[in-house]
């Protein structure tokens, strides 16, 4: 599917807005939920009903990311709203080849949340919050049993990491802390913080993208 | 330094680069290497995927009551037409604000050049050149104003400057950005965010503005102490870094009249 604005030969959106209208007006869900990309094109078309469905579908994900990073309900709500506004403004340049709508929105929410915390706080995270979050993302409750296999593998790999590596990775990857901030928070040398982040990422990389023969960087 | 040595260095900093937590100077060096090394680009792409998957593990949360309705209402109000009108009004306000800020700054030569550039949509704006010329040949009796200047280079493409950043750390502080990402693969149309970076890698959002086909000019008054910042970067809506600049301190020297 081509979904990339401005690219030669490609269409900005996979359906004309009028196609979306014909497909949904009057009977919004005749045979099942609309694809995520169709909802996004509804945003492009300025359809208020599709915009509402879009928000309803993704609000838990977006707010969850914002809340995990900011740990502040009001700030998380602001970040979540900004995420949807930004998605609305940039819906035409979403590129499905780079990931799903869910991944795209999650990345926007995460970037905005990290920037919001950097702008408002001196301490990016509290140690007890980190432990709670680490326990949460490495747990395997029943409702996650049906999660996609890739996520399950990453979750399992994260759980297998030595705790200090997992903490360093969460600080950098979730809270957006620099290696120096990780070193300060953990009271370890900068080099040790960098090594923990690097080693943890290397282990998860073997799950996400197994090494190919001839890889010159491992 | 040989290619292998650069790849070795990239292997060390790649994870931090992929997670977006590498400091400005190291990031610039790493990005410059990625421009020349396809294998390291693939390595960082895989690490970026790891970062995405990690964020993807965060649990969903129930938003506050009424959130869905409020956001949907906001989106419904923001039709493309009203967005354009709002942007035009905002630009007008920004330009007026910058003009007033420039008058207050008492940086006579630079302020006059900047204000003229603002009034003309930044076309031909060359405050950086003015700064260079003035500092290279100081006049005998002068007023001095500290400024921050920097050339902007395209992320992943390095080399030639693609724009300029000029900042005046006064009260209020103000910053001007002019960028022309015209090389193949760097053109971008949409809203970009301007982030100011401290030496330790922390950053603060200065604001956002529109790029059209890679071109854009923008300025804003800020309440931040700009002396704390050593770099600036422009990011797209999904956080991709489009261009970066290292800021260096300089003085605008103006003859007494």
Short mmCIF file of C-alpha atoms in Angstrom, two decimals:
data_model
loop_
_atom_site.label_atom_id
_atom_site.label_comp_id
_atom_site.label_asym_id
_atom_site.label_seq_id
_atom_site.Cartn_x
_atom_site.Cartn_y
_atom_site.Cartn_z
CA UNK A 1 0.00 0.00 0.00
CA UNK A 2 1.35 3.40 -0.91
CA UNK A 3 0.57 6.05 1.63
CA UNK A 4 3.25 8.64 1.28
CA UNK A 5 2.55 12.23 0.37
CA UNK A 6 4.60 13.89 -2.31
CA UNK A 7 6.39 10.81 -3.59
CA UNK A 8 6.56 10.55 -7.33
CA UNK A 9 4.11 7.97 -8.60
CA UNK A 10 2.51 7.47 -5.22
CA UNK A 11 -0.86 8.59 -3.92
CA UNK A 12 -1.04 10.70 -0.83
CA UNK A 13 -3.76 8.49 0.57
CA UNK A 14 -4.85 5.04 -0.52
CA UNK A 15 -8.47 6.05 -0.97
CA UNK A 16 -10.02 9.22 -2.22
CA UNK A 17 -11.99 10.84 0.61
CA UNK A 18 -15.15 10.32 -1.39
CA UNK A 19 -14.47 6.58 -1.42
CA UNK A 20 -14.31 6.62 2.34
CA UNK A 21 -17.58 8.51 2.54
CA UNK A 22 -19.26 6.05 0.21
CA UNK A 23 -17.91 3.20 2.19
CA UNK A 24 -19.00 4.30 5.61
CA UNK A 25 -21.64 7.02 5.61
CA UNK A 26 -24.91 5.81 6.92
CA UNK A 27 -23.63 2.43 7.97
CA UNK A 28 -20.41 2.93 9.78
CA UNK A 29 -19.48 -0.65 10.51
CA UNK A 30 -21.42 -2.93 8.19
CA UNK A 31 -18.95 -5.78 8.06
CA UNK A 32 -16.36 -4.94 10.67
CA UNK A 33 -14.12 -2.15 11.84
CA UNK A 34 -12.55 0.16 9.30
CA UNK A 35 -8.82 -0.29 8.70
CA UNK A 36 -6.62 2.12 10.63
CA UNK A 37 -5.42 3.71 7.41
CA UNK A 38 -9.00 4.38 6.35
CA UNK A 39 -9.62 6.25 9.57
CA UNK A 40 -6.47 8.25 9.00
CA UNK A 41 -7.68 9.22 5.56
CA UNK A 42 -10.91 10.25 7.25
CA UNK A 43 -8.86 12.74 9.23
CA UNK A 44 -7.40 14.06 5.98
CA UNK A 45 -10.88 14.44 4.58
CA UNK A 46 -12.02 16.34 7.68
CA UNK A 47 -14.78 13.85 8.50
CA UNK A 48 -15.73 14.59 12.14
CA UNK A 49 -17.30 11.17 12.66
CA UNK A 50 -14.22 9.35 11.42
CA UNK A 51 -12.06 11.64 13.54
CA UNK A 52 -14.06 10.58 16.60
CA UNK A 53 -13.68 6.91 15.72
CA UNK A 54 -9.95 7.45 15.18
CA UNK A 55 -9.55 9.00 18.63
CA UNK A 56 -11.68 6.28 20.22
CA UNK A 57 -9.58 3.55 18.65
CA UNK A 58 -6.17 4.88 19.65
CA UNK A 59 -6.77 6.95 22.77
CA UNK A 60 -5.88 4.18 25.23
CA UNK A 61 -2.57 3.50 23.50
CA UNK A 62 -1.65 7.17 23.16
CA UNK A 63 -2.65 8.06 26.69
CA UNK A 64 -0.87 4.97 28.04
CA UNK A 65 2.43 6.00 26.46
CA UNK A 66 2.03 9.60 27.58
CA UNK A 67 1.16 8.56 31.13
CA UNK A 68 4.02 6.06 31.40
CA UNK A 69 6.58 8.70 30.44
CA UNK A 70 5.17 11.76 32.19
CA UNK A 71 3.51 10.12 35.22
CA UNK A 72 1.35 13.23 35.40
CA UNK A 73 -2.30 12.94 34.41
CA UNK A 74 -2.71 16.53 33.24
CA UNK A 75 0.55 16.56 31.32
CA UNK A 76 -0.27 13.16 29.81
CA UNK A 77 -3.66 14.43 28.69
CA UNK A 78 -2.01 17.45 27.04
CA UNK A 79 0.53 15.20 25.32
CA UNK A 80 -2.18 12.81 24.15
CA UNK A 81 -4.23 15.64 22.69
CA UNK A 82 -1.15 17.09 20.96
CA UNK A 83 -0.47 13.63 19.53
CA UNK A 84 -3.86 13.48 17.85
CA UNK A 85 -3.58 17.06 16.62
CA UNK A 86 -0.17 16.31 15.15
CA UNK A 87 -1.46 13.12 13.53
CA UNK A 88 -4.28 15.14 12.03
CA UNK A 89 -1.89 17.75 10.65
CA UNK A 90 0.48 15.16 9.22
CA UNK A 91 -1.88 12.40 8.17
CA UNK A 92 -0.97 12.91 4.53
CA UNK A 93 2.70 12.15 5.07
CA UNK A 94 2.15 8.95 7.04
CA UNK A 95 4.11 6.19 5.28
CA UNK A 96 2.76 2.70 5.89
CA UNK A 97 6.06 1.18 4.75
CA UNK A 98 7.68 2.52 7.92
CA UNK A 99 5.18 0.94 10.27
CA UNK A 100 1.55 0.71 11.28
CA UNK A 101 -0.63 3.64 12.24
CA UNK A 102 -0.40 2.39 15.82
CA UNK A 103 3.42 2.44 15.71
CA UNK A 104 3.40 5.88 14.12
CA UNK A 105 1.07 7.32 16.75
CA UNK A 106 3.02 5.63 19.53
CA UNK A 107 6.25 7.22 18.28
CA UNK A 108 4.65 10.66 18.11
CA UNK A 109 3.22 10.31 21.61
CA UNK A 110 6.54 9.08 22.99
CA UNK A 111 8.57 11.90 21.41
CA UNK A 112 6.14 14.53 22.64
CA UNK A 113 6.05 13.04 26.13
CA UNK A 114 9.85 12.92 26.43
CA UNK A 115 10.11 16.51 25.23
CA UNK A 116 7.40 17.60 27.67
CA UNK A 117 9.20 15.99 30.59
CA UNK A 118 12.55 17.45 29.53
CA UNK A 119 10.98 20.89 29.36
CA UNK A 120 9.24 20.75 32.72
CA UNK A 121 11.29 18.63 35.07
CA UNK A 122 14.81 18.26 36.31
CA UNK A 123 14.31 14.59 37.25
CA UNK A 124 13.14 12.49 34.28
CA UNK A 125 11.86 9.63 36.46
CA UNK A 126 11.48 8.36 40.00
CA UNK A 127 13.25 5.06 40.87
CA UNK A 128 10.07 3.44 42.18
CA UNK A 129 8.22 4.34 38.99
CA UNK A 130 10.94 2.67 36.95
CA UNK A 131 10.67 -0.56 38.92
CA UNK A 132 6.89 -0.59 38.62
CA UNK A 133 7.04 0.04 34.90
CA UNK A 134 9.72 -2.57 34.37
CA UNK A 135 7.60 -5.13 36.21
CA UNK A 136 4.61 -4.16 34.09
CA UNK A 137 6.27 -4.42 30.70
CA UNK A 138 7.98 -7.72 31.50
CA UNK A 139 4.90 -9.38 33.01
CA UNK A 140 2.89 -11.74 30.87
CA UNK A 141 -0.71 -11.50 31.97
CA UNK A 142 -3.38 -13.48 30.22
CA UNK A 143 -4.67 -10.54 28.20
CA UNK A 144 -1.30 -10.23 26.50
CA UNK A 145 -1.19 -13.86 25.51
CA UNK A 146 -2.69 -12.95 22.15
CA UNK A 147 -0.30 -10.07 21.54
CA UNK A 148 1.75 -10.29 18.37
CA UNK A 149 4.69 -12.62 18.47
CA UNK A 150 7.30 -9.91 17.95
CA UNK A 151 6.12 -8.00 21.01
CA UNK A 152 6.07 -11.18 23.07
CA UNK A 153 9.65 -11.94 22.06
CA UNK A 154 10.85 -8.47 22.96
CA UNK A 155 9.00 -8.66 26.26
CA UNK A 156 10.62 -12.00 27.05
CA UNK A 157 14.06 -10.78 26.02
CA UNK A 158 13.68 -7.74 28.23
CA UNK A 159 12.67 -9.96 31.14
CA UNK A 160 15.79 -12.08 30.65
CA UNK A 161 18.15 -9.12 30.80
CA UNK A 162 20.14 -8.55 33.97
CA UNK A 163 18.10 -6.08 36.02
CA UNK A 164 20.71 -3.32 35.83
CA UNK A 165 20.78 -3.55 32.02
CA UNK A 166 17.00 -3.52 31.80
CA UNK A 167 16.87 -0.45 34.05
CA UNK A 168 19.42 1.40 31.94
CA UNK A 169 17.56 0.50 28.77
CA UNK A 170 14.23 1.67 30.17
CA UNK A 171 15.73 4.93 31.36
CA UNK A 172 17.16 5.70 27.93
CA UNK A 173 14.52 4.10 25.72
CA UNK A 174 11.36 5.05 27.62
CA UNK A 175 12.25 8.13 29.65
CA UNK A 176 14.67 9.56 27.07
CA UNK A 177 17.50 9.90 29.59
CA UNK A 178 21.03 10.42 28.27
CA UNK A 179 23.78 8.02 29.31
CA UNK A 180 25.06 10.71 31.67
CA UNK A 181 21.64 10.99 33.30
CA UNK A 182 21.50 7.20 33.63
CA UNK A 183 24.96 7.24 35.21
CA UNK A 184 23.90 9.94 37.67
CA UNK A 185 20.65 8.17 38.57
CA UNK A 186 22.33 4.79 39.06
CA UNK A 187 25.48 6.29 40.60
CA UNK A 188 27.72 4.46 38.19
CA UNK A 189 30.48 5.68 35.85
CA UNK A 190 29.38 7.05 32.48
CA UNK A 191 31.18 4.26 30.67
CA UNK A 192 29.26 1.65 32.66
CA UNK A 193 25.95 3.32 31.81
CA UNK A 194 26.82 3.34 28.12
CA UNK A 195 27.86 -0.31 28.26
CA UNK A 196 24.62 -1.33 29.93
CA UNK A 197 22.52 0.48 27.33
CA UNK A 198 24.58 -0.93 24.48
CA UNK A 199 24.57 -4.50 25.77
CA UNK A 200 20.84 -4.45 26.41
CA UNK A 201 20.10 -3.08 22.96
CA UNK A 202 22.36 -5.69 21.38
CA UNK A 203 20.46 -8.49 23.09
CA UNK A 204 17.08 -7.17 22.04
CA UNK A 205 18.38 -6.63 18.52
CA UNK A 206 19.07 -10.33 18.19
CA UNK A 207 15.34 -10.88 18.77
CA UNK A 208 14.04 -8.09 16.55
CA UNK A 209 16.54 -8.49 13.71
CA UNK A 210 18.61 -11.68 13.93
CA UNK A 211 22.18 -11.18 12.69
CA UNK A 212 22.79 -12.06 9.07
CA UNK A 213 25.96 -13.64 7.82
CA UNK A 214 28.41 -10.91 6.91
CA UNK A 215 27.05 -8.31 9.32
CA UNK A 216 30.01 -6.07 9.89
CA UNK A 217 28.56 -4.55 13.05
CA UNK A 218 27.40 -6.82 15.81
CA UNK B 1 40.32 7.84 10.84
CA UNK B 2 39.69 4.74 8.76
CA UNK B 3 36.25 3.50 7.80
CA UNK B 4 36.56 0.53 10.13
CA UNK B 5 37.42 2.81 13.02
CA UNK B 6 34.38 4.94 12.27
CA UNK B 7 32.21 1.82 12.12
CA UNK B 8 33.68 0.74 15.46
CA UNK B 9 32.80 4.12 16.94
CA UNK B 10 29.32 3.91 15.44
CA UNK B 11 28.86 0.52 17.08
CA UNK B 12 29.52 2.16 20.42
CA UNK B 13 27.12 5.08 20.06
CA UNK B 14 24.53 3.51 17.73
CA UNK B 15 22.19 2.38 20.51
CA UNK B 16 22.07 5.87 22.04
CA UNK B 17 21.63 7.39 18.58
CA UNK B 18 18.73 5.06 17.84
CA UNK B 19 17.09 5.86 21.17
CA UNK B 20 17.47 9.61 20.55
CA UNK B 21 19.59 10.25 23.64
CA UNK B 22 22.97 10.98 22.08
CA UNK B 23 24.40 14.43 22.74
CA UNK B 24 24.61 16.94 19.90
CA UNK B 25 28.28 16.65 18.92
CA UNK B 26 28.35 12.85 19.05
CA UNK B 27 25.09 12.71 17.13
CA UNK B 28 26.46 14.96 14.41
CA UNK B 29 29.54 12.76 14.04
CA UNK B 30 27.47 9.59 13.96
CA UNK B 31 25.01 10.98 11.44
CA UNK B 32 27.88 12.11 9.22
CA UNK B 33 29.23 8.55 9.24
CA UNK B 34 25.82 7.08 8.45
CA UNK B 35 25.73 9.22 5.35
CA UNK B 36 28.70 7.24 4.03
CA UNK B 37 28.06 3.74 5.39
CA UNK B 38 25.05 1.71 4.29
CA UNK B 39 25.81 -1.15 6.66
CA UNK B 40 25.88 1.14 9.68
CA UNK B 41 22.63 2.71 8.49
CA UNK B 42 21.06 -0.75 8.51
CA UNK B 43 22.52 -1.38 11.96
CA UNK B 44 20.95 1.81 13.32
CA UNK B 45 17.68 1.05 11.53
CA UNK B 46 17.49 -2.26 13.38
CA UNK B 47 18.29 -0.58 16.68
CA UNK B 48 15.59 2.00 16.00
CA UNK B 49 13.18 -0.88 15.50
CA UNK B 50 14.23 -2.19 18.91
CA UNK B 51 13.45 1.22 20.41
CA UNK B 52 10.02 1.26 18.74
CA UNK B 53 9.25 -2.22 20.03
CA UNK B 54 10.33 -1.22 23.52
CA UNK B 55 7.96 1.75 23.55
CA UNK B 56 5.31 -0.56 22.12
CA UNK B 57 5.42 -2.60 25.33
CA UNK B 58 4.05 0.27 27.40
CA UNK B 59 0.59 -0.55 28.72
CA UNK B 60 -2.58 1.09 27.46
CA UNK B 61 -4.34 3.38 29.89
CA UNK B 62 -7.90 4.63 30.22
CA UNK B 63 -7.90 8.36 29.47
CA UNK B 64 -9.87 10.77 31.66
CA UNK B 65 -13.64 10.99 31.13
CA UNK B 66 -14.55 13.22 28.21
CA UNK B 67 -11.11 13.02 26.59
CA UNK B 68 -12.38 11.44 23.41
CA UNK B 69 -15.12 14.02 22.98
CA UNK B 70 -12.81 16.94 23.67
CA UNK B 71 -10.13 15.81 21.24
CA UNK B 72 -12.61 14.88 18.52
CA UNK B 73 -14.20 18.34 18.88
CA UNK B 74 -10.79 20.01 18.57
CA UNK B 75 -9.95 17.99 15.47
CA UNK B 76 -13.32 18.74 13.91
CA UNK B 77 -12.74 22.47 14.40
CA UNK B 78 -9.31 22.31 12.79
CA UNK B 79 -10.34 22.07 9.17
CA UNK B 80 -7.56 22.62 6.64
CA UNK B 81 -8.98 26.04 5.72
CA UNK B 82 -9.10 27.33 9.26
CA UNK B 83 -5.62 25.92 9.86
CA UNK B 84 -4.21 28.00 7.03
CA UNK B 85 -5.93 31.14 8.24
CA UNK B 86 -4.68 30.53 11.78
CA UNK B 87 -1.13 29.98 10.57
CA UNK B 88 -1.21 33.20 8.60
CA UNK B 89 -2.49 35.13 11.60
CA UNK B 90 0.13 33.49 13.84
CA UNK B 91 2.86 34.35 11.37
CA UNK B 92 1.72 37.94 11.32
CA UNK B 93 1.79 38.10 15.10
CA UNK B 94 5.22 36.46 15.19
CA UNK B 95 6.64 38.91 12.72
CA UNK B 96 5.24 41.87 14.65
CA UNK B 97 6.63 40.37 17.88
CA UNK B 98 10.04 39.87 16.35
CA UNK B 99 10.07 43.40 15.02
CA UNK B 100 9.31 44.73 18.49
CA UNK B 101 11.89 42.40 20.02
CA UNK B 102 14.47 43.54 17.54
CA UNK B 103 13.84 47.17 18.39
CA UNK B 104 14.29 46.46 22.08
CA UNK B 105 17.52 44.59 21.54
CA UNK B 106 19.55 47.65 20.55
CA UNK B 107 21.73 45.53 18.27
CA UNK B 108 21.63 48.16 15.60
CA UNK B 109 23.22 46.60 12.58
CA UNK B 110 22.14 43.06 13.28
CA UNK B 111 18.67 44.03 14.40
CA UNK B 112 18.15 46.13 11.32
CA UNK B 113 19.26 43.26 9.10
CA UNK B 114 17.12 40.78 11.00
CA UNK B 115 14.07 43.00 10.99
CA UNK B 116 14.39 43.66 7.30
CA UNK B 117 14.73 39.95 6.73
CA UNK B 118 11.63 39.28 8.83
CA UNK B 119 9.67 41.87 6.93
CA UNK B 120 10.75 40.30 3.65
CA UNK B 121 10.02 36.77 4.74
CA UNK B 122 13.69 36.16 5.57
CA UNK B 123 14.65 36.25 1.90
CA UNK B 124 18.33 36.98 1.57
CA UNK B 125 18.72 37.09 5.30
CA UNK B 126 22.40 36.98 6.24
CA UNK B 127 22.74 37.97 9.86
CA UNK B 128 25.37 35.29 10.31
CA UNK B 129 27.45 36.95 7.65
CA UNK B 130 27.00 40.28 9.33
CA UNK B 131 28.20 38.77 12.60
CA UNK B 132 31.24 37.21 10.93
CA UNK B 133 32.21 40.42 9.20
CA UNK B 134 31.79 42.56 12.27
CA UNK B 135 33.73 40.26 14.57
CA UNK B 136 36.53 39.86 12.01
CA UNK B 137 37.15 43.61 11.78
CA UNK B 138 35.95 45.37 14.94
CA UNK B 139 35.38 49.09 14.67
CA UNK B 140 37.16 51.34 17.16
CA UNK B 141 34.24 52.33 19.40
CA UNK B 142 31.44 49.86 19.70
CA UNK B 143 28.49 48.52 21.57
CA UNK B 144 28.66 44.76 22.07
CA UNK B 145 25.79 42.27 22.11
CA UNK B 146 26.24 38.51 22.66
CA UNK B 147 24.59 36.25 20.10
CA UNK B 148 24.53 32.56 19.23
CA UNK B 149 25.00 31.55 15.64
CA UNK B 150 25.27 28.26 13.81
CA UNK B 151 25.09 26.66 10.40
CA UNK B 152 22.38 24.08 9.93
CA UNK B 153 23.30 20.80 8.20
CA UNK B 154 20.97 18.11 6.93
CA UNK B 155 20.75 15.00 9.11
CA UNK B 156 22.42 12.09 7.39
CA UNK B 157 23.81 14.24 4.62
CA UNK B 158 26.40 16.41 6.39
CA UNK B 159 28.58 18.68 4.30
CA UNK B 160 27.22 21.93 2.98
CA UNK B 161 25.13 24.13 5.28
CA UNK B 162 21.42 24.06 4.50
CA UNK B 163 20.44 26.95 6.72
CA UNK B 164 21.27 29.20 9.62
CA UNK B 165 20.31 29.68 13.22
CA UNK B 166 20.71 33.03 14.91
CA UNK B 167 19.72 33.59 18.52
CA UNK B 168 19.81 36.61 20.77
CA UNK B 169 19.89 35.61 24.47
CA UNK B 170 18.21 38.72 25.85
CA UNK B 171 14.94 39.35 27.67
CA UNK B 172 12.99 38.21 25.89
CA UNK B 173 15.37 36.03 23.95
CA UNK B 174 14.65 35.46 20.31
CA UNK B 175 15.71 32.94 17.74
CA UNK B 176 15.59 32.92 13.95
CA UNK B 177 15.87 29.85 11.76
CA UNK B 178 16.25 29.77 8.02
CA UNK B 179 16.49 26.42 6.22
CA UNK B 180 16.49 25.13 2.64
CA UNK B 181 16.60 21.32 2.52
CA UNK B 182 16.85 21.02 -1.23
CA UNK B 183 19.01 17.93 -1.76
CA UNK B 184 17.27 14.77 -2.99
CA UNK B 185 15.96 12.80 -0.06
CA UNK B 186 15.94 15.77 2.29
CA UNK B 187 12.98 17.74 0.94
CA UNK B 188 10.13 17.83 3.42
CA UNK B 189 6.75 19.47 3.42
CA UNK B 190 4.92 19.82 6.70
CA UNK B 191 5.31 21.17 10.18
CA UNK B 192 8.72 20.83 11.80
CA UNK B 193 9.57 21.27 15.46
CA UNK B 194 12.59 23.32 16.48
CA UNK B 195 14.32 21.92 19.56
CA UNK B 196 17.12 23.63 21.44
CA UNK B 197 19.71 21.34 22.95
CA UNK B 198 21.93 21.65 25.96
CA UNK B 199 25.41 20.17 26.01
CA UNK B 200 24.19 17.24 28.11
CA UNK B 201 21.70 16.21 25.43
CA UNK B 202 18.61 17.57 27.15
CA UNK B 203 16.38 19.60 24.88
CA UNK B 204 13.49 22.02 25.00
CA UNK B 205 10.91 22.72 22.33
CA UNK B 206 11.24 26.25 20.97
CA UNK B 207 8.28 26.02 18.63
CA UNK B 208 7.12 24.73 15.28
CA UNK B 209 6.84 26.09 11.80
CA UNK B 210 6.04 24.96 8.28
CA UNK B 211 8.44 23.73 5.63
CA UNK B 212 7.29 23.76 2.05
CA UNK B 213 9.32 21.65 -0.32
CA UNK B 214 12.24 21.87 2.07
CA UNK B 215 12.12 25.66 2.47
CA UNK B 216 11.14 27.54 5.59
CA UNK B 217 11.98 30.60 7.69
CA UNK B 218 10.82 31.24 11.18
CA UNK B 219 11.45 33.24 14.30
CA UNK B 220 10.03 33.50 17.79
CA UNK B 221 10.54 35.29 21.09
CA UNK B 222 11.36 33.01 24.04
CA UNK B 223 11.58 33.30 27.80
CA UNK B 224 14.44 30.77 27.92
CA UNK B 225 18.03 31.58 28.85
CA UNK B 226 19.57 30.73 25.50
CA UNK B 227 23.10 30.77 26.91
CA UNK B 228 22.40 27.29 28.25
CA UNK B 229 21.97 25.84 24.79
CA UNK B 230 24.64 24.58 22.46
CA UNK B 231 22.65 23.26 19.52
CA UNK B 232 19.37 23.22 17.65
CA UNK B 233 17.61 20.59 15.63
CA UNK B 234 14.58 20.39 13.41
CA UNK B 235 12.40 17.30 13.62
CA UNK B 236 9.48 16.09 11.56
CA UNK B 237 6.13 15.09 13.01
CA UNK B 238 7.33 11.60 13.93
CA UNK B 239 10.47 12.88 15.59
CA UNK B 240 12.84 12.20 12.70
CA UNK B 241 15.74 14.65 12.83
CA UNK B 242 15.85 16.65 9.58
CA UNK B 243 18.65 19.09 10.33
CA UNK B 244 20.95 20.07 13.18
CA UNK B 245 23.10 23.06 14.09
CA UNK B 246 25.85 23.61 16.61
CA UNK B 247 25.51 27.03 18.20
CA UNK B 248 28.61 29.06 18.95
CA UNK B 249 28.84 32.26 20.91
CA UNK B 250 29.72 35.46 19.12
CA UNK B 251 29.46 39.18 19.60
CA UNK B 252 27.73 41.67 17.41
CA UNK B 253 29.83 44.80 17.57
CA UNK B 254 28.12 47.99 16.53
CA UNK B 255 29.80 51.41 16.07
CA UNK B 256 28.61 54.05 18.51
CA UNK B 257 26.68 56.79 16.76
#
